[in-house]
PDB file of C-alpha atoms in Angstrom:
ATOM      1  CA  UNK J 167      -3.001   8.182  -1.709  1.00  0.00           C
ATOM      2  CA  UNK J 168      -5.279   6.693  -4.339  1.00  0.00           C
ATOM      3  CA  UNK J 169      -6.663   3.250  -3.708  1.00  0.00           C
ATOM      4  CA  UNK J 170      -7.258   0.486  -6.197  1.00  0.00           C
ATOM      5  CA  UNK J 171     -10.933  -0.245  -6.763  1.00  0.00           C
ATOM      6  CA  UNK J 172     -12.401  -3.738  -6.846  1.00  0.00           C
ATOM      7  CA  UNK J 173     -13.798  -3.043 -10.287  1.00  0.00           C
ATOM      8  CA  UNK J 174     -10.409  -3.045 -11.995  1.00  0.00           C
ATOM      9  CA  UNK J 175     -10.603  -6.762 -12.647  1.00  0.00           C
ATOM     10  CA  UNK J 176     -10.890  -9.788 -10.447  1.00  0.00           C
ATOM     11  CA  UNK J 177      -7.660 -11.116  -8.967  1.00  0.00           C
ATOM     12  CA  UNK J 178      -7.432 -14.697  -7.812  1.00  0.00           C
ATOM     13  CA  UNK J 179      -6.620 -15.496  -4.218  1.00  0.00           C
ATOM     14  CA  UNK J 180      -3.447 -17.245  -5.348  1.00  0.00           C
ATOM     15  CA  UNK J 181      -2.136 -14.064  -6.981  1.00  0.00           C
ATOM     16  CA  UNK J 182      -3.385 -11.978  -4.107  1.00  0.00           C
ATOM     17  CA  UNK J 183      -1.696 -13.931  -1.383  1.00  0.00           C
ATOM     18  CA  UNK J 184       1.343 -15.351  -3.069  1.00  0.00           C
ATOM     19  CA  UNK J 185      -0.177 -18.784  -2.608  1.00  0.00           C
ATOM     20  CA  UNK J 186      -3.517 -20.271  -1.820  1.00  0.00           C
ATOM     21  CA  UNK J 187      -5.589 -23.367  -1.691  1.00  0.00           C
ATOM     22  CA  UNK J 188      -4.646 -26.807  -0.512  1.00  0.00           C
ATOM     23  CA  UNK J 189      -0.989 -26.466   0.493  1.00  0.00           C
ATOM     24  CA  UNK J 190       0.405 -26.319   4.004  1.00  0.00           C
ATOM     25  CA  UNK J 191       1.841 -22.985   2.926  1.00  0.00           C
ATOM     26  CA  UNK J 192      -1.485 -21.537   1.778  1.00  0.00           C
ATOM     27  CA  UNK J 193      -1.957 -17.945   2.854  1.00  0.00           C
ATOM     28  CA  UNK J 194      -5.408 -18.631   4.236  1.00  0.00           C
ATOM     29  CA  UNK J 195      -6.734 -21.219   6.657  1.00  0.00           C
ATOM     30  CA  UNK J 196     -10.248 -20.794   5.271  1.00  0.00           C
ATOM     31  CA  UNK J 197     -11.435 -23.995   3.619  1.00  0.00           C
ATOM     32  CA  UNK J 198     -13.439 -22.137   0.993  1.00  0.00           C
ATOM     33  CA  UNK J 199     -11.440 -20.411  -1.734  1.00  0.00           C
ATOM     34  CA  UNK J 200     -14.522 -18.421  -2.876  1.00  0.00           C
ATOM     35  CA  UNK J 201     -15.006 -17.175   0.690  1.00  0.00           C
ATOM     36  CA  UNK J 202     -11.385 -16.017   0.897  1.00  0.00           C
ATOM     37  CA  UNK J 203     -11.772 -14.374  -2.499  1.00  0.00           C
ATOM     38  CA  UNK J 204     -14.861 -12.596  -1.171  1.00  0.00           C
ATOM     39  CA  UNK J 205     -12.890 -11.255   1.825  1.00  0.00           C
ATOM     40  CA  UNK J 206     -10.207  -9.888  -0.484  1.00  0.00           C
ATOM     41  CA  UNK J 207     -12.530  -8.459  -3.117  1.00  0.00           C
ATOM     42  CA  UNK J 208     -15.044  -6.943  -0.697  1.00  0.00           C
ATOM     43  CA  UNK J 209     -12.795  -5.503   1.993  1.00  0.00           C
ATOM     44  CA  UNK J 210      -9.079  -5.625   1.212  1.00  0.00           C
ATOM     45  CA  UNK J 211      -8.601  -4.658  -2.435  1.00  0.00           C
ATOM     46  CA  UNK J 212     -11.022  -1.675  -2.486  1.00  0.00           C
ATOM     47  CA  UNK J 213      -8.946   0.097   0.204  1.00  0.00           C
ATOM     48  CA  UNK J 214      -5.502  -1.050  -0.964  1.00  0.00           C
ATOM     49  CA  UNK J 215      -3.081   1.774  -1.853  1.00  0.00           C
ATOM     50  CA  UNK J 216      -1.768   1.611  -5.420  1.00  0.00           C
ATOM     51  CA  UNK J 217       1.826   1.202  -4.279  1.00  0.00           C
ATOM     52  CA  UNK J 218       0.935  -1.735  -2.033  1.00  0.00           C
ATOM     53  CA  UNK J 219      -0.975  -3.415  -4.853  1.00  0.00           C
ATOM     54  CA  UNK J 220       2.004  -2.921  -7.175  1.00  0.00           C
ATOM     55  CA  UNK J 221       4.390  -4.557  -4.724  1.00  0.00           C
ATOM     56  CA  UNK J 222       1.929  -7.361  -3.918  1.00  0.00           C
ATOM     57  CA  UNK J 223       1.648  -8.312  -7.581  1.00  0.00           C
ATOM     58  CA  UNK J 224       5.411  -8.004  -8.159  1.00  0.00           C
ATOM     59  CA  UNK J 225       6.031 -10.225  -5.127  1.00  0.00           C
ATOM     60  CA  UNK J 226       3.547 -12.830  -6.396  1.00  0.00           C
ATOM     61  CA  UNK J 227       5.706 -13.144  -9.537  1.00  0.00           C
ATOM     62  CA  UNK J 228       8.838 -13.834  -7.475  1.00  0.00           C
ATOM     63  CA  UNK J 229       9.905 -17.530  -7.473  1.00  0.00           C
ATOM     64  CA  UNK J 230       9.548 -17.524  -3.667  1.00  0.00           C
ATOM     65  CA  UNK J 231       6.440 -15.340  -3.616  1.00  0.00           C
ATOM     66  CA  UNK J 232       4.643 -17.786  -1.311  1.00  0.00           C
ATOM     67  CA  UNK J 233       6.804 -16.453   1.546  1.00  0.00           C
ATOM     68  CA  UNK J 234       5.062 -13.076   1.528  1.00  0.00           C
ATOM     69  CA  UNK J 235       2.412 -12.053   4.032  1.00  0.00           C
ATOM     70  CA  UNK J 236      -1.198 -12.126   2.833  1.00  0.00           C
ATOM     71  CA  UNK J 237      -3.140  -8.985   1.838  1.00  0.00           C
ATOM     72  CA  UNK J 238      -5.696  -9.339   4.650  1.00  0.00           C
ATOM     73  CA  UNK J 239      -2.839  -9.853   7.103  1.00  0.00           C
ATOM     74  CA  UNK J 240      -1.011  -6.644   6.177  1.00  0.00           C
ATOM     75  CA  UNK J 241      -4.316  -4.763   6.191  1.00  0.00           C
ATOM     76  CA  UNK J 242      -4.806  -5.910   9.792  1.00  0.00           C
ATOM     77  CA  UNK J 243      -1.284  -4.847  10.748  1.00  0.00           C
ATOM     78  CA  UNK J 244      -1.822  -1.392   9.283  1.00  0.00           C
ATOM     79  CA  UNK J 245      -5.010  -0.999  11.304  1.00  0.00           C
ATOM     80  CA  UNK J 246      -3.326  -2.176  14.525  1.00  0.00           C
ATOM     81  CA  UNK J 247      -0.386   0.185  14.019  1.00  0.00           C
ATOM     82  CA  UNK J 248      -2.748   3.121  13.642  1.00  0.00           C
ATOM     83  CA  UNK J 249      -4.887   2.016  16.605  1.00  0.00           C
ATOM     84  CA  UNK J 250      -1.943   1.976  19.037  1.00  0.00           C
ATOM     85  CA  UNK J 251      -0.412   5.140  17.603  1.00  0.00           C
ATOM     86  CA  UNK J 252       2.820   3.369  16.714  1.00  0.00           C
ATOM     87  CA  UNK J 253       5.824   5.442  15.701  1.00  0.00           C
ATOM     88  CA  UNK J 254       8.682   2.908  15.801  1.00  0.00           C
ATOM     89  CA  UNK J 255       8.553  -0.671  14.494  1.00  0.00           C
ATOM     90  CA  UNK J 256      10.734  -3.709  13.866  1.00  0.00           C
ATOM     91  CA  UNK J 257      10.364  -6.304  11.131  1.00  0.00           C
ATOM     92  CA  UNK J 258      12.350  -9.542  11.344  1.00  0.00           C
ATOM     93  CA  UNK J 259      12.365 -11.144   7.892  1.00  0.00           C
ATOM     94  CA  UNK J 260      11.840  -8.701   5.023  1.00  0.00           C
ATOM     95  CA  UNK J 261      11.893 -10.625   1.705  1.00  0.00           C
ATOM     96  CA  UNK J 262      10.607  -8.151  -0.941  1.00  0.00           C
ATOM     97  CA  UNK J 263       9.364  -5.652   1.631  1.00  0.00           C
ATOM     98  CA  UNK J 264       5.626  -6.138   1.020  1.00  0.00           C
ATOM     99  CA  UNK J 265       4.616  -6.169   4.687  1.00  0.00           C
ATOM    100  CA  UNK J 266       7.360  -3.628   5.364  1.00  0.00           C
ATOM    101  CA  UNK J 267       5.675  -1.196   2.978  1.00  0.00           C
ATOM    102  CA  UNK J 268       2.295  -1.731   4.659  1.00  0.00           C
ATOM    103  CA  UNK J 269       3.886  -0.914   8.023  1.00  0.00           C
ATOM    104  CA  UNK J 270       5.723   2.124   6.677  1.00  0.00           C
ATOM    105  CA  UNK J 271       2.503   3.491   5.185  1.00  0.00           C
ATOM    106  CA  UNK J 272       0.731   3.161   8.538  1.00  0.00           C
ATOM    107  CA  UNK J 273       3.479   4.911  10.510  1.00  0.00           C
ATOM    108  CA  UNK J 274       3.559   8.717  10.783  1.00  0.00           C
ATOM    109  CA  UNK J 275       5.935  10.636   8.524  1.00  0.00           C
ATOM    110  CA  UNK J 276       8.579  10.785  11.263  1.00  0.00           C
ATOM    111  CA  UNK J 277       8.158   7.090  12.113  1.00  0.00           C
ATOM    112  CA  UNK J 278      10.914   4.509  11.700  1.00  0.00           C
ATOM    113  CA  UNK J 279      10.972   0.774  10.999  1.00  0.00           C
ATOM    114  CA  UNK J 280      14.081  -1.310  11.579  1.00  0.00           C
ATOM    115  CA  UNK J 281      14.088  -4.013   8.893  1.00  0.00           C
ATOM    116  CA  UNK J 282      16.241  -7.096   9.526  1.00  0.00           C
ATOM    117  CA  UNK J 283      17.163  -9.756   6.974  1.00  0.00           C
ATOM    118  CA  UNK J 284      20.195 -11.817   6.010  1.00  0.00           C
ATOM    119  CA  UNK J 285      20.004 -10.431   2.472  1.00  0.00           C
ATOM    120  CA  UNK J 286      18.763  -7.324   0.679  1.00  0.00           C
ATOM    121  CA  UNK J 287      18.615  -9.015  -2.723  1.00  0.00           C
ATOM    122  CA  UNK J 288      14.848  -9.531  -3.063  1.00  0.00           C
ATOM    123  CA  UNK J 289      14.178  -6.216  -1.349  1.00  0.00           C
ATOM    124  CA  UNK J 290      16.493  -4.248  -3.638  1.00  0.00           C
ATOM    125  CA  UNK J 291      15.270  -5.975  -6.797  1.00  0.00           C
ATOM    126  CA  UNK J 292      11.525  -5.954  -6.106  1.00  0.00           C
ATOM    127  CA  UNK J 293      10.492  -3.801  -3.169  1.00  0.00           C
ATOM    128  CA  UNK J 294      12.899  -0.875  -2.878  1.00  0.00           C
ATOM    129  CA  UNK J 295      11.851   0.870  -6.139  1.00  0.00           C
ATOM    130  CA  UNK J 296       8.182   0.747  -5.099  1.00  0.00           C
ATOM    131  CA  UNK J 297       8.951   1.909  -1.557  1.00  0.00           C
ATOM    132  CA  UNK J 298      11.019   4.788  -2.933  1.00  0.00           C
ATOM    133  CA  UNK J 299       8.194   5.768  -5.278  1.00  0.00           C
ATOM    134  CA  UNK J 300       5.710   5.585  -2.393  1.00  0.00           C
ATOM    135  CA  UNK J 301       7.724   8.215  -0.529  1.00  0.00           C
ATOM    136  CA  UNK J 302       8.361   6.164   2.611  1.00  0.00           C
ATOM    137  CA  UNK J 303      11.956   4.989   2.081  1.00  0.00           C
ATOM    138  CA  UNK J 304      13.135   7.512   4.701  1.00  0.00           C
ATOM    139  CA  UNK J 305      11.281   5.520   7.357  1.00  0.00           C
ATOM    140  CA  UNK J 306      13.253   2.306   6.684  1.00  0.00           C
ATOM    141  CA  UNK J 307      16.438   1.419   8.581  1.00  0.00           C
ATOM    142  CA  UNK J 308      17.579  -1.790   6.863  1.00  0.00           C
ATOM    143  CA  UNK J 309      20.072  -3.916   8.798  1.00  0.00           C
ATOM    144  CA  UNK J 310      21.626  -6.880   7.019  1.00  0.00           C
ATOM    145  CA  UNK J 311      22.579  -9.879   9.124  1.00  0.00           C
ATOM    146  CA  UNK J 312      21.348 -12.774  11.203  1.00  0.00           C
ATOM    147  CA  UNK J 313      18.407 -11.579  13.264  1.00  0.00           C
ATOM    148  CA  UNK J 314      19.637 -12.715  16.679  1.00  0.00           C
ATOM    149  CA  UNK J 315      22.885 -10.692  16.716  1.00  0.00           C
ATOM    150  CA  UNK J 316      21.168  -7.716  15.078  1.00  0.00           C
ATOM    151  CA  UNK J 317      18.487  -7.749  17.780  1.00  0.00           C
ATOM    152  CA  UNK J 318      21.233  -8.030  20.410  1.00  0.00           C
ATOM    153  CA  UNK J 319      22.838  -4.926  18.897  1.00  0.00           C
ATOM    154  CA  UNK J 320      19.512  -3.102  19.056  1.00  0.00           C
ATOM    155  CA  UNK J 321      19.084  -4.041  22.714  1.00  0.00           C
ATOM    156  CA  UNK J 322      22.593  -2.774  23.441  1.00  0.00           C
ATOM    157  CA  UNK J 323      22.047   0.569  21.680  1.00  0.00           C
ATOM    158  CA  UNK J 324      21.249   3.372  24.092  1.00  0.00           C
ATOM    159  CA  UNK J 325      17.613   4.394  24.238  1.00  0.00           C
ATOM    160  CA  UNK J 326      16.205   1.337  22.457  1.00  0.00           C
ATOM    161  CA  UNK J 327      14.742  -0.568  25.405  1.00  0.00           C
ATOM    162  CA  UNK J 328      11.004   0.020  25.341  1.00  0.00           C
ATOM    163  CA  UNK J 329      11.358   2.338  22.348  1.00  0.00           C
ATOM    164  CA  UNK J 330       9.387   0.296  19.818  1.00  0.00           C
ATOM    165  CA  UNK J 331       5.610   0.045  19.497  1.00  0.00           C
ATOM    166  CA  UNK J 332       5.151  -2.811  17.037  1.00  0.00           C
ATOM    167  CA  UNK J 333       7.149  -5.780  15.769  1.00  0.00           C
ATOM    168  CA  UNK J 334       6.442  -8.404  13.125  1.00  0.00           C
ATOM    169  CA  UNK J 335       8.441 -11.641  12.929  1.00  0.00           C
ATOM    170  CA  UNK J 336       8.358 -13.756   9.766  1.00  0.00           C
ATOM    171  CA  UNK J 337      11.695 -15.550   9.894  1.00  0.00           C
ATOM    172  CA  UNK J 338      13.255 -18.885  10.878  1.00  0.00           C
ATOM    173  CA  UNK J 339      10.829 -20.593  13.245  1.00  0.00           C
ATOM    174  CA  UNK J 340      13.498 -22.368  15.279  1.00  0.00           C
ATOM    175  CA  UNK J 341      14.597 -19.012  16.716  1.00  0.00           C
ATOM    176  CA  UNK J 342      11.158 -17.552  17.513  1.00  0.00           C
ATOM    177  CA  UNK J 343      11.572 -17.917  21.280  1.00  0.00           C
ATOM    178  CA  UNK J 344      14.985 -16.248  21.134  1.00  0.00           C
ATOM    179  CA  UNK J 345      13.537 -13.387  19.110  1.00  0.00           C
ATOM    180  CA  UNK J 346      10.692 -13.131  21.620  1.00  0.00           C
ATOM    181  CA  UNK J 347      13.045 -12.599  24.558  1.00  0.00           C
ATOM    182  CA  UNK J 348      14.859  -9.815  22.759  1.00  0.00           C
ATOM    183  CA  UNK J 349      11.728  -8.143  21.424  1.00  0.00           C
ATOM    184  CA  UNK J 350      10.272  -8.016  24.924  1.00  0.00           C
ATOM    185  CA  UNK J 351      13.182  -5.730  25.807  1.00  0.00           C
ATOM    186  CA  UNK J 352      12.698  -3.553  22.746  1.00  0.00           C
ATOM    187  CA  UNK J 353       8.900  -3.237  22.543  1.00  0.00           C
ATOM    188  CA  UNK J 354       7.228  -0.997  25.117  1.00  0.00           C
ATOM    189  CA  UNK J 355       4.606  -2.120  27.609  1.00  0.00           C
ATOM    190  CA  UNK J 356       1.340  -1.871  25.674  1.00  0.00           C
ATOM    191  CA  UNK J 357       3.103  -2.512  22.371  1.00  0.00           C
ATOM    192  CA  UNK J 358       2.362  -5.391  20.001  1.00  0.00           C
ATOM    193  CA  UNK J 359       4.453  -8.254  18.633  1.00  0.00           C
ATOM    194  CA  UNK J 360       3.084 -10.427  15.804  1.00  0.00           C
ATOM    195  CA  UNK J 361       4.550 -13.812  14.875  1.00  0.00           C
ATOM    196  CA  UNK J 362       3.750 -15.404  11.516  1.00  0.00           C
ATOM    197  CA  UNK J 363       3.014 -19.046  10.540  1.00  0.00           C
ATOM    198  CA  UNK J 364       2.027 -20.107  14.039  1.00  0.00           C
ATOM    199  CA  UNK J 365      -0.643 -22.561  12.827  1.00  0.00           C
ATOM    200  CA  UNK J 366       1.459 -23.924   9.936  1.00  0.00           C
ATOM    201  CA  UNK J 367      -1.370 -24.696   7.563  1.00  0.00           C
ATOM    202  CA  UNK J 368      -3.414 -26.240  10.369  1.00  0.00           C
ATOM    203  CA  UNK J 369      -0.878 -29.026  10.849  1.00  0.00           C
ATOM    204  CA  UNK J 370      -0.378 -28.039  14.512  1.00  0.00           C
ATOM    205  CA  UNK J 371      -3.712 -29.750  15.226  1.00  0.00           C
ATOM    206  CA  UNK J 372      -2.839 -33.064  13.568  1.00  0.00           C
ATOM    207  CA  UNK J 373      -3.153 -35.911  16.129  1.00  0.00           C
ATOM    208  CA  UNK J 374       0.287 -37.397  16.905  1.00  0.00           C
ATOM    209  CA  UNK J 375      -0.867 -40.889  15.891  1.00  0.00           C
ATOM    210  CA  UNK J 376      -1.972 -39.615  12.487  1.00  0.00           C
ATOM    211  CA  UNK J 377       0.796 -37.072  11.970  1.00  0.00           C
ATOM    212  CA  UNK J 378       2.606 -39.005   9.231  1.00  0.00           C
ATOM    213  CA  UNK J 379      -0.591 -39.293   7.199  1.00  0.00           C
ATOM    214  CA  UNK J 380      -1.958 -35.809   7.935  1.00  0.00           C
ATOM    215  CA  UNK J 381       1.396 -34.043   7.467  1.00  0.00           C
ATOM    216  CA  UNK J 382       3.417 -36.168   5.041  1.00  0.00           C
ATOM    217  CA  UNK J 383       6.437 -33.840   4.780  1.00  0.00           C
ATOM    218  CA  UNK J 384       9.112 -34.359   7.418  1.00  0.00           C
ATOM    219  CA  UNK J 385       9.979 -30.672   7.256  1.00  0.00           C
ATOM    220  CA  UNK J 386       6.354 -29.700   7.835  1.00  0.00           C
ATOM    221  CA  UNK J 387       6.085 -32.074  10.801  1.00  0.00           C
ATOM    222  CA  UNK J 388       9.209 -30.507  12.292  1.00  0.00           C
ATOM    223  CA  UNK J 389       7.909 -26.965  11.757  1.00  0.00           C
ATOM    224  CA  UNK J 390       4.491 -27.875  13.137  1.00  0.00           C
ATOM    225  CA  UNK J 391       6.207 -29.187  16.271  1.00  0.00           C
ATOM    226  CA  UNK J 392       8.164 -25.939  16.590  1.00  0.00           C
ATOM    227  CA  UNK J 393       4.939 -23.956  16.201  1.00  0.00           C
ATOM    228  CA  UNK J 394       3.225 -25.993  18.924  1.00  0.00           C
ATOM    229  CA  UNK J 395       6.201 -25.479  21.259  1.00  0.00           C
ATOM    230  CA  UNK J 396       6.230 -21.745  20.571  1.00  0.00           C
ATOM    231  CA  UNK J 397       2.462 -21.365  20.993  1.00  0.00           C
ATOM    232  CA  UNK J 398       2.571 -23.197  24.333  1.00  0.00           C
ATOM    233  CA  UNK J 399       5.422 -21.009  25.573  1.00  0.00           C
ATOM    234  CA  UNK J 400       3.584 -17.819  24.619  1.00  0.00           C
ATOM    235  CA  UNK J 401       0.362 -19.017  26.264  1.00  0.00           C
ATOM    236  CA  UNK J 402       2.319 -19.493  29.505  1.00  0.00           C
ATOM    237  CA  UNK J 403       4.217 -16.195  29.282  1.00  0.00           C
ATOM    238  CA  UNK J 404       2.631 -13.744  31.754  1.00  0.00           C
ATOM    239  CA  UNK J 405       4.610 -10.857  30.290  1.00  0.00           C
ATOM    240  CA  UNK J 406       2.247 -10.806  27.316  1.00  0.00           C
ATOM    241  CA  UNK J 407      -1.452 -11.123  26.542  1.00  0.00           C
ATOM    242  CA  UNK J 408      -1.640 -13.480  23.554  1.00  0.00           C
ATOM    243  CA  UNK J 409      -4.252 -13.964  20.858  1.00  0.00           C
ATOM    244  CA  UNK J 410      -3.915 -16.687  18.231  1.00  0.00           C
ATOM    245  CA  UNK J 411      -5.448 -15.402  14.994  1.00  0.00           C
ATOM    246  CA  UNK J 412      -6.600 -17.816  12.290  1.00  0.00           C
ATOM    247  CA  UNK J 413      -5.587 -15.373   9.566  1.00  0.00           C
ATOM    248  CA  UNK J 414      -3.089 -16.120   6.795  1.00  0.00           C
ATOM    249  CA  UNK J 415      -1.072 -19.110   8.102  1.00  0.00           C
ATOM    250  CA  UNK J 416      -1.725 -18.259  11.723  1.00  0.00           C
ATOM    251  CA  UNK J 417      -0.589 -15.127  13.545  1.00  0.00           C
ATOM    252  CA  UNK J 418       0.243 -15.098  17.242  1.00  0.00           C
ATOM    253  CA  UNK J 419      -0.445 -11.559  18.410  1.00  0.00           C
ATOM    254  CA  UNK J 420       1.094 -10.526  21.729  1.00  0.00           C
ATOM    255  CA  UNK J 421       0.515  -7.364  23.716  1.00  0.00           C
ATOM    256  CA  UNK J 422       3.329  -6.708  26.165  1.00  0.00           C
ATOM    257  CA  UNK J 423       1.932  -6.163  29.663  1.00  0.00           C
ATOM    258  CA  UNK J 424       5.071  -6.500  31.807  1.00  0.00           C
TER     259      UNK J 424
END
């Protein structure tokens, strides 16, 4: 598949990541916007498949485009999927399907990805036409519904325990620990689970005494607290080997070991 070259015109980090700079929801924790732009222009965009670039730009134009994963993040996921030889994957939280497409491209032709979201609207309007054109729609098993009961259904289906190699969770943070328990039944030993937004714009490190000043939004303070609780639980969970990555808005990467 042809890749888009860096010489086709400079794209800003904000367009590239669906956000960028200054906000708690920025898609990079780097303090230097030029440095993030350098990462994208030097390493990500030159190797980006045309279909992924098309969906990235279409997603950036969506009113809620800031919810999408960042380009360097999905590049990392594609590399990890290939490194572990993944064939079956799960994605909790689909939105337009930008990260879903990156996963589907990295899976073999007979691979499958179970995509879970409460709605197909953004996916059908923005992502599905690009995914169809990319020739990977046959890999996608889209299940509409609340993630917890859908994951329970997956666990109950014969042959699913330990069947999956990779999972990515970018959904409601309050349920991350519940998703984790279910994914540990579905993902094989040696498989990977990635959780998004686990550093919440860096607000997880705000001192409690200065929290109101450092994180003025009540919603952000609540989500930062949830992220800290989740991160602590994962660090203490001996069933996984965790690695907190300061990429995008924080990614907690877990390798199942038991």
